[in-house]
XYZ file of C-alpha atoms in Angstrom:
377
model
C -0.851 2.794 6.601
C -4.340 3.958 7.415
C -6.515 2.815 10.286
C -10.051 4.165 10.356
C -12.229 3.518 13.355
C -14.640 4.504 15.987
C -13.455 4.029 19.539
C -12.419 0.499 20.428
C -12.797 1.138 24.133
C -16.500 0.401 24.280
C -17.273 4.053 24.971
C -20.130 5.606 23.036
C -18.846 7.315 19.896
C -18.627 11.085 20.330
C -18.262 13.774 17.690
C -17.169 17.062 19.237
C -14.316 19.555 19.247
C -12.428 18.061 22.200
C -8.742 18.142 21.247
C -6.393 15.189 21.568
C -2.964 15.666 23.216
C -0.786 17.705 20.834
C -3.635 18.269 18.389
C -3.931 21.227 16.060
C -7.414 22.177 14.874
C -7.859 20.791 11.378
C -11.151 22.286 10.337
C -9.910 24.050 7.187
C -6.889 21.907 6.537
C -7.594 19.214 3.929
C -6.062 15.801 4.443
C -5.257 15.869 0.721
C -1.747 17.107 1.503
C -1.070 13.834 3.339
C -2.048 11.577 0.423
C -0.190 10.827 -2.807
C -3.465 11.282 -4.718
C -3.696 14.808 -3.274
C -7.405 14.290 -2.635
C -9.604 14.457 0.463
C -11.332 16.911 2.768
C -10.412 17.937 6.333
C -10.505 16.160 9.678
C -11.743 17.684 12.921
C -8.154 17.962 14.127
C -4.675 16.612 13.464
C -1.851 15.252 15.630
C 1.599 14.766 14.101
C 3.193 12.162 16.387
C 7.004 12.251 16.283
C 7.556 9.820 19.158
C 6.024 6.570 20.340
C 4.712 8.305 23.463
C 2.954 11.000 21.414
C 1.416 8.385 19.147
C 0.269 6.129 21.968
C -1.100 9.047 24.014
C -3.126 10.395 21.082
C -4.633 7.016 20.196
C -5.454 6.214 23.821
C -7.093 9.629 24.267
C -9.224 9.167 21.158
C -10.285 5.689 22.213
C -10.952 6.716 25.791
C -13.082 9.645 24.648
C -15.065 7.615 22.134
C -13.827 9.649 19.152
C -13.510 8.477 15.564
C -9.856 8.189 14.620
C -7.918 8.088 11.361
C -4.297 6.951 11.681
C -2.253 8.237 8.741
C 1.006 6.910 7.378
C 2.448 8.030 4.063
C -0.975 8.280 2.424
C 0.167 6.284 -0.599
C -2.613 3.717 -0.371
C -5.450 5.923 0.773
C -8.596 7.474 -0.727
C -10.366 10.051 1.467
C -13.850 11.425 0.800
C -14.228 14.994 -0.458
C -16.223 15.751 2.690
C -13.207 14.752 4.760
C -13.178 12.732 7.948
C -15.613 13.486 10.771
C -13.125 12.695 13.499
C -9.524 13.111 14.591
C -6.452 12.272 12.499
C -3.074 11.137 13.827
C -0.134 11.170 11.439
C 2.737 8.830 12.285
C 6.098 10.633 12.043
C 8.296 8.481 14.298
C 11.888 7.937 13.141
C 14.681 5.464 13.835
C 16.504 2.458 12.351
C 18.610 -0.163 14.124
C 20.686 -3.105 12.880
C 21.412 -6.186 14.993
C 23.716 -9.011 13.907
C 21.887 -12.336 14.192
C 24.853 -14.466 13.144
C 25.036 -17.040 10.342
C 25.051 -14.257 7.761
C 21.823 -12.567 8.851
C 21.073 -9.104 10.244
C 17.851 -7.829 11.810
C 16.704 -4.378 10.738
C 14.254 -2.575 13.030
C 12.458 0.414 11.503
C 10.130 2.793 13.316
C 6.692 3.031 11.716
C 7.173 6.624 10.530
C 10.338 5.937 8.550
C 10.044 6.576 4.810
C 10.014 3.105 3.264
C 12.361 3.807 0.375
C 14.842 5.430 2.767
C 14.784 2.195 4.772
C 15.426 0.117 1.650
C 18.186 2.450 0.423
C 19.937 2.378 3.791
C 19.769 -1.418 4.023
C 21.359 -1.746 0.577
C 24.025 0.831 1.491
C 24.803 -1.300 4.567
C 25.560 -4.246 2.253
C 22.368 -6.105 3.130
C 20.152 -7.994 0.716
C 16.452 -8.804 0.724
C 14.555 -5.518 0.397
C 16.018 -4.245 -2.888
C 13.095 -5.361 -5.071
C 10.799 -3.278 -2.859
C 12.644 -0.072 -3.800
C 10.689 3.010 -4.784
C 7.428 2.002 -3.114
C 5.927 5.137 -1.542
C 4.737 5.178 2.047
C 6.046 4.419 5.506
C 7.722 1.371 7.015
C 4.836 0.713 9.396
C 2.428 0.244 6.493
C 4.390 -2.511 4.793
C 3.195 -5.366 7.050
C -0.390 -4.064 6.979
C -0.539 -4.286 3.196
C 2.018 -7.106 2.867
C 3.688 -4.879 0.317
C 5.188 -6.672 -2.650
C 6.829 -5.949 -5.984
C 9.011 -7.648 -8.572
C 8.636 -11.088 -7.050
C 9.246 -10.220 -3.384
C 6.771 -9.690 -0.535
C 7.308 -8.271 2.935
C 5.983 -11.576 4.326
C 9.230 -13.276 3.250
C 11.399 -10.907 5.299
C 9.260 -9.743 8.220
C 10.192 -11.070 11.668
C 7.749 -9.244 13.945
C 5.977 -5.973 14.643
C 5.338 -3.979 17.790
C 1.682 -2.976 18.006
C -0.418 -0.718 20.164
C -3.344 -2.993 20.994
C -6.275 -0.591 21.081
C -8.492 -3.062 22.926
C -6.186 -3.031 25.946
C -4.143 0.132 25.401
C -0.951 -1.922 25.726
C 2.046 -2.325 23.444
C 2.867 -5.896 22.432
C 5.082 -7.765 19.986
C 3.431 -9.991 17.375
C 5.348 -12.477 15.241
C 5.000 -12.323 11.466
C 3.470 -15.804 11.397
C 0.519 -14.501 13.429
C -0.343 -11.599 11.108
C -2.182 -13.591 8.432
C 0.069 -12.253 5.687
C -1.334 -13.042 2.248
C -1.373 -11.380 -1.169
C -1.587 -7.621 -0.469
C -3.289 -8.078 2.863
C -2.962 -9.090 6.512
C -5.182 -9.294 9.572
C -4.220 -5.666 10.210
C -5.474 -4.223 6.922
C -9.190 -4.208 7.669
C -8.946 -4.066 11.450
C -9.020 -1.014 13.670
C -7.765 -2.861 16.746
C -4.029 -2.157 16.428
C -1.521 0.470 15.301
C 1.930 -0.591 14.085
C 4.725 1.121 16.027
C 7.744 -0.564 14.409
C 8.672 -3.522 12.225
C 11.619 -5.927 12.134
C 13.079 -7.556 9.029
C 15.596 -10.388 8.606
C 18.138 -9.573 5.904
C 21.316 -11.297 4.731
C 24.754 -9.692 4.746
C 26.084 -11.115 1.471
C 25.425 -7.919 -0.466
C 23.435 -9.983 -2.953
C 19.793 -9.618 -3.860
C 17.060 -12.090 -3.135
C 16.696 -14.588 -6.017
C 15.359 -12.683 -9.046
C 11.935 -14.194 -9.772
C 10.157 -11.540 -11.811
C 10.648 -12.140 -15.539
C 10.791 -8.459 -16.559
C 13.394 -7.730 -13.886
C 15.479 -10.775 -14.840
C 15.452 -9.730 -18.512
C 16.493 -6.182 -17.692
C 19.307 -7.425 -15.448
C 20.375 -9.944 -18.073
C 20.118 -12.947 -15.739
C 18.092 -16.116 -15.538
C 15.155 -16.277 -13.095
C 16.386 -17.550 -9.738
C 19.835 -15.976 -10.002
C 21.054 -13.382 -7.516
C 22.815 -10.133 -8.344
C 24.416 -7.269 -6.463
C 21.650 -5.782 -4.303
C 22.588 -2.219 -5.285
C 22.301 -3.118 -8.971
C 18.911 -4.738 -8.427
C 17.701 -1.623 -6.601
C 18.910 0.628 -9.419
C 17.108 -1.419 -12.061
C 13.893 -1.707 -10.020
C 13.808 2.073 -9.569
C 14.262 2.496 -13.321
C 11.413 0.115 -14.088
C 9.132 1.821 -11.575
C 9.930 5.293 -12.956
C 9.029 4.076 -16.421
C 5.590 3.123 -15.072
C 5.061 6.337 -13.096
C 5.401 4.442 -9.818
C 8.089 6.628 -8.214
C 6.723 9.843 -6.702
C 7.507 13.007 -8.664
C 5.508 16.168 -7.848
C 5.978 17.396 -11.426
C 4.592 14.206 -12.980
C 0.823 13.784 -12.667
C 1.191 10.113 -13.577
C 2.565 9.696 -10.040
C -0.379 11.485 -8.391
C -1.966 8.157 -7.614
C -2.422 5.479 -4.977
C -0.197 3.107 -6.927
C -1.979 0.072 -8.315
C -5.649 0.857 -7.732
C -6.899 -2.709 -8.236
C -5.399 -5.953 -6.985
C -4.692 -8.772 -9.399
C -7.799 -10.992 -9.116
C -7.281 -14.436 -7.603
C -9.851 -16.960 -8.810
C -10.575 -20.222 -6.948
C -9.294 -23.323 -8.704
C -12.847 -24.538 -9.386
C -13.763 -21.274 -11.168
C -10.536 -20.700 -13.072
C -11.107 -22.900 -16.184
C -14.514 -21.372 -16.937
C -13.154 -17.865 -16.415
C -10.216 -18.493 -18.750
C -12.562 -19.918 -21.373
C -14.822 -16.862 -21.093
C -11.856 -14.500 -21.431
C -10.479 -16.446 -24.414
C -13.825 -16.121 -26.184
C -13.545 -12.336 -25.882
C -9.882 -11.820 -26.799
C -9.416 -14.697 -29.240
C -7.679 -18.068 -28.936
C -4.304 -16.725 -30.096
C -3.978 -14.324 -27.156
C -1.944 -15.612 -24.227
C -3.812 -14.909 -20.990
C -1.321 -14.036 -18.227
C -1.920 -16.214 -15.173
C 0.165 -17.157 -12.186
C -0.137 -19.743 -9.418
C -1.826 -18.509 -6.260
C -2.972 -20.115 -3.044
C -6.153 -22.043 -3.815
C -6.344 -21.036 -7.462
C -4.835 -18.752 -10.071
C -3.971 -15.061 -10.250
C -4.796 -12.993 -13.335
C -3.297 -9.673 -14.396
C -5.605 -6.764 -13.579
C -3.694 -4.462 -15.941
C -4.074 -6.938 -18.823
C -7.814 -7.306 -18.180
C -8.282 -3.533 -18.023
C -6.497 -3.007 -21.321
C -8.347 -5.848 -23.064
C -11.652 -4.433 -21.800
C -10.931 -1.322 -23.848
C -9.289 1.016 -21.337
C -6.013 2.298 -22.770
C -3.266 4.113 -20.903
C -4.324 7.719 -20.476
C -8.068 6.912 -20.602
C -9.793 9.948 -19.107
C -12.471 10.172 -16.469
C -14.811 13.096 -15.671
C -13.663 16.302 -17.360
C -10.159 14.947 -17.855
C -9.458 15.736 -14.198
C -8.666 12.065 -13.535
C -7.269 9.446 -15.889
C -5.521 6.132 -16.095
C -1.800 6.796 -15.988
C -0.150 7.301 -19.343
C 2.467 4.794 -18.211
C 0.490 2.085 -16.398
C -3.204 1.203 -16.672
C -3.443 0.075 -13.041
C -2.802 3.575 -11.698
C -5.745 5.985 -11.474
C -4.315 9.496 -11.392
C -5.270 13.028 -10.396
C -4.452 15.287 -13.345
C -4.941 18.408 -11.218
C -8.149 19.915 -9.869
C -9.787 16.520 -9.380
C -12.122 15.440 -6.607
C -12.444 12.092 -4.905
C -15.861 11.782 -6.551
C -14.137 12.067 -9.949
C -11.695 9.321 -9.018
C -14.411 6.979 -7.779
C -16.449 7.517 -10.944
C -13.465 6.464 -13.061
C -12.806 3.484 -10.786
C -16.405 2.311 -11.172
C -16.216 2.708 -14.946
C -13.120 0.506 -15.111
C -14.419 -2.072 -12.630
C -17.783 -2.360 -14.380
C -16.183 -2.498 -17.815
C -13.924 -5.394 -16.863
C -16.802 -7.226 -15.196
C -19.033 -6.770 -18.244
C -16.295 -7.918 -20.632
C -14.910 -10.890 -18.714
C -17.117 -11.630 -15.701
C -14.228 -10.829 -13.351
C -14.735 -8.256 -10.594
C -11.690 -6.159 -9.741
C -11.233 -5.223 -6.084
C -9.731 -1.862 -5.057
C -6.405 -2.029 -3.245
C -6.396 1.334 -1.382
C -8.064 1.898 1.972
C -11.275 3.893 1.488
C -12.064 6.544 4.108
C -15.770 7.423 4.250
C -16.163 6.597 0.549
C -16.487 3.517 -1.656
C -16.186 2.380 -5.257
């Protein structure tokens, strides 16, 4: 989760050294340590909020004082400029999980925004609950999952989310918003590009059968040895998903630079139905008629594979950027990685090279998935 904003209170934006409640001066402390890319310069100051009151007080103080504010979650989907952030940062570190029996075989899980997401998934599976297992191993915090509408291996948060509690920064009040009102779509929501709310907690509806959600993703079904649509033991599904993610460098490991990334850097492009045939024809001309072009149904059109396009445009796994300090992961072409000693400028240069190469080859423009803080591709 990352929310970047000026004040939403209507006050004139101020840049000064006025501290927020509980803030530690951050002038020489890079925000890189709070991102999985390990990139980014410092903020003016930093608050680590371990309770809802601390979080709400810090955000209200920033808004009331007209200060720029960066709300940090797990930093797994975040790119911060080398110059840092000219404003205050608040890191969400709230903890807590609750389970409520809804009857009819369903249980509601409530997770505080600062809970580690994979810990939430692991605990739900250990409790004999199914639904979240395919989302195992995704780095970040629970509060970020509705913002991004996190998804993997055929499951999206939108299918399981009941509601979120938000701090409405326009009013300074806490309110509950139902999942249906969050505009949840492929890897996005109304929260992703808005600075008007901060997620405090999220609620998910899970089933108590101990079985997974129906296995939809072909690779996962093959590895499990089942047909698409079948259900398996949720713990087994989690184990296999974690194995698949590790094989792609998508489970955090400080010793493995292939995991020093923001996950998938580009979203899979969704082309409108009217544009899809011409795009497929153009791609086929480049790769040859015998190549199967991966495509999947999507709302209003078709979804293509960004990884497939990147590889066919000539970017192999391990392709290096400036000075070898950044590179495509050696395990997965969608991950742009910090090989050690990189800068955000290095990363953005590699991202532009890949984006422009795919556009030149196929006429398809890839869109970055991470939130960009004072920088752009």
